[in-house]
Amino acid sequence: MPRNLRLTSRVAEALLMAVPEGALLVGSDNRVVAVNQRLIELARLQDVDTSPGAPIGPLADAVAEQLPSGSTALRQLNRRHFPRTAEFRFLDGRVTRTSRRAIDVDGEHVGVLWLVWDVTDQRRRENDLRRHVHTLGELARERAEFTARASHELRTPLATILSFCELLTPPSAGPLSPTQSTYLDTIQRNAHRMQEMVDGLLHASTTAGAHGQTTYARVDMARLLGRLTGELLPRAEAAEIFLAHDHEAGPPAYADRGQLENALAALLDNAVKFTPPGGTVTVSAHPYAEPDGSGWEIAVADTGIGIPKEFQEEVFTEFVRAPNARRGGYPGTGLGLATVRDTVRLHDGQIALHGAAGEGTTVVLRLPTRSPGPPGHE
């Protein structure tokens, strides 16, 4: 071997030994210049001549013997056609990622540097994650189907109970004694409460199925919120709650109007439901413009019972309710905030919750105005 080649090989080998990946330097004559121990171990080349000056062919053949027949990597090796990057899946389950870099000196091609990583554990984790996500998706679909079926089955007997309550209410069936009136009121109140829960379950199952059928269109946020707060006003007044709103005009948002309306209505419903008489619910909506994009910031604030800080993440999980809401006997299924969160995420938005138990709650949404799909009209 010429002295200058030996020197070049020794320098290259010393450099490659410092590289954590498997590394192989091949000259323009398709002969080995240098190789590190890591590559010999990764490619199982202990019985192959990898000394400086050795031809690259036997090395490629040794790797090919470890690959499944018919694989793309095997065909590439047999044709000696090596892509810039490739992934090799060996018969024993190992997976490596390979990168090829051409080396030019003064415009002349002098060789190729190969780098090889063992990505077996990474691919195994990714496959496990994909299987886990698929399983969770199937479970979520089955739960939504069960919820929808159960809710539909409950609606008929509930409607019957409420109908008979109406028939028993004076003057339809004659006067009732105070005790009978109390019993009837209790039946009606709890039947209505259960009906709200059933409606919530149905809405949740419908929303879950609708996320794959999202239709984006231009939505006038100020107009939408103005209508929703107007519809809520009689209920707020009946509950002796002051409802304030501050909506600025601004650019349209691109959103699925039905899903967004349901999410905002759920926020407003929660604010009124969990605020005692004499309290205040404030709804505000303002457009914002920032270097990374523009959008709408919507805040729904109330002076109600609040959410304990340790539960402010959990309440975004389906069927989870804050303990003070359960103790207070407030009706609900624990689906409202979960639905809101899913809708906001679907629109590439952000949601934040502030407050504490006994201090009220403020929910802030930030929704971008950019179009996630073809624009339509509200």
PDB file of N, CA and C in Angstrom, residues 18 58 103 107 173 195 219 236 250 258 320 322 346 356:
ATOM      1  N   ALA A  18     -13.808   8.620  16.435  1.00  0.00           N
ATOM      2  CA  ALA A  18     -14.391   9.623  17.335  1.00  0.00           C
ATOM      3  C   ALA A  18     -15.864   9.874  17.049  1.00  0.00           C
ATOM      4  N   PRO A  58     -17.590  -7.167  -1.340  1.00  0.00           N
ATOM      5  CA  PRO A  58     -17.866  -8.188  -0.316  1.00  0.00           C
ATOM      6  C   PRO A  58     -18.572  -7.624   0.913  1.00  0.00           C
ATOM      7  N   ILE A 103     -17.905  13.156  -1.058  1.00  0.00           N
ATOM      8  CA  ILE A 103     -16.795  14.016  -0.644  1.00  0.00           C
ATOM      9  C   ILE A 103     -16.073  14.489  -1.896  1.00  0.00           C
ATOM     10  N   GLY A 107     -13.398  20.303  -6.410  1.00  0.00           N
ATOM     11  CA  GLY A 107     -14.263  19.934  -7.519  1.00  0.00           C
ATOM     12  C   GLY A 107     -14.100  18.511  -7.998  1.00  0.00           C
ATOM     13  N   ALA A 173    -105.071  17.681  36.112  1.00  0.00           N
ATOM     14  CA  ALA A 173    -105.597  16.538  36.869  1.00  0.00           C
ATOM     15  C   ALA A 173    -106.217  16.957  38.186  1.00  0.00           C
ATOM     16  N   GLN A 195     -82.551  14.714  31.718  1.00  0.00           N
ATOM     17  CA  GLN A 195     -82.677  15.018  30.297  1.00  0.00           C
ATOM     18  C   GLN A 195     -81.504  15.877  29.828  1.00  0.00           C
ATOM     19  N   VAL A 219     -66.812  33.058   9.635  1.00  0.00           N
ATOM     20  CA  VAL A 219     -67.707  33.249  10.777  1.00  0.00           C
ATOM     21  C   VAL A 219     -67.466  34.636  11.363  1.00  0.00           C
ATOM     22  N   ALA A 236     -80.240  34.228  32.255  1.00  0.00           N
ATOM     23  CA  ALA A 236     -79.410  34.917  33.246  1.00  0.00           C
ATOM     24  C   ALA A 236     -80.260  35.827  34.125  1.00  0.00           C
ATOM     25  N   GLY A 250     -64.363  42.805  13.780  1.00  0.00           N
ATOM     26  CA  GLY A 250     -63.046  42.390  13.326  1.00  0.00           C
ATOM     27  C   GLY A 250     -63.142  41.475  12.132  1.00  0.00           C
ATOM     28  N   GLY A 258     -70.909  25.308  13.221  1.00  0.00           N
ATOM     29  CA  GLY A 258     -71.718  24.523  14.147  1.00  0.00           C
ATOM     30  C   GLY A 258     -70.934  24.096  15.371  1.00  0.00           C
ATOM     31  N   VAL A 320     -65.038  14.230  33.703  1.00  0.00           N
ATOM     32  CA  VAL A 320     -64.429  14.688  34.958  1.00  0.00           C
ATOM     33  C   VAL A 320     -65.074  16.004  35.366  1.00  0.00           C
ATOM     34  N   ALA A 322     -65.316  19.012  38.648  1.00  0.00           N
ATOM     35  CA  ALA A 322     -64.654  19.512  39.851  1.00  0.00           C
ATOM     36  C   ALA A 322     -65.436  19.063  41.088  1.00  0.00           C
ATOM     37  N   LEU A 346     -59.104  21.497  17.282  1.00  0.00           N
ATOM     38  CA  LEU A 346     -59.450  21.218  15.892  1.00  0.00           C
ATOM     39  C   LEU A 346     -59.232  22.445  15.016  1.00  0.00           C
ATOM     40  N   ALA A 356     -59.841  30.205  40.753  1.00  0.00           N
ATOM     41  CA  ALA A 356     -59.645  29.289  41.874  1.00  0.00           C
ATOM     42  C   ALA A 356     -60.993  29.040  42.522  1.00  0.00           C
TER      43      ALA A 356
END
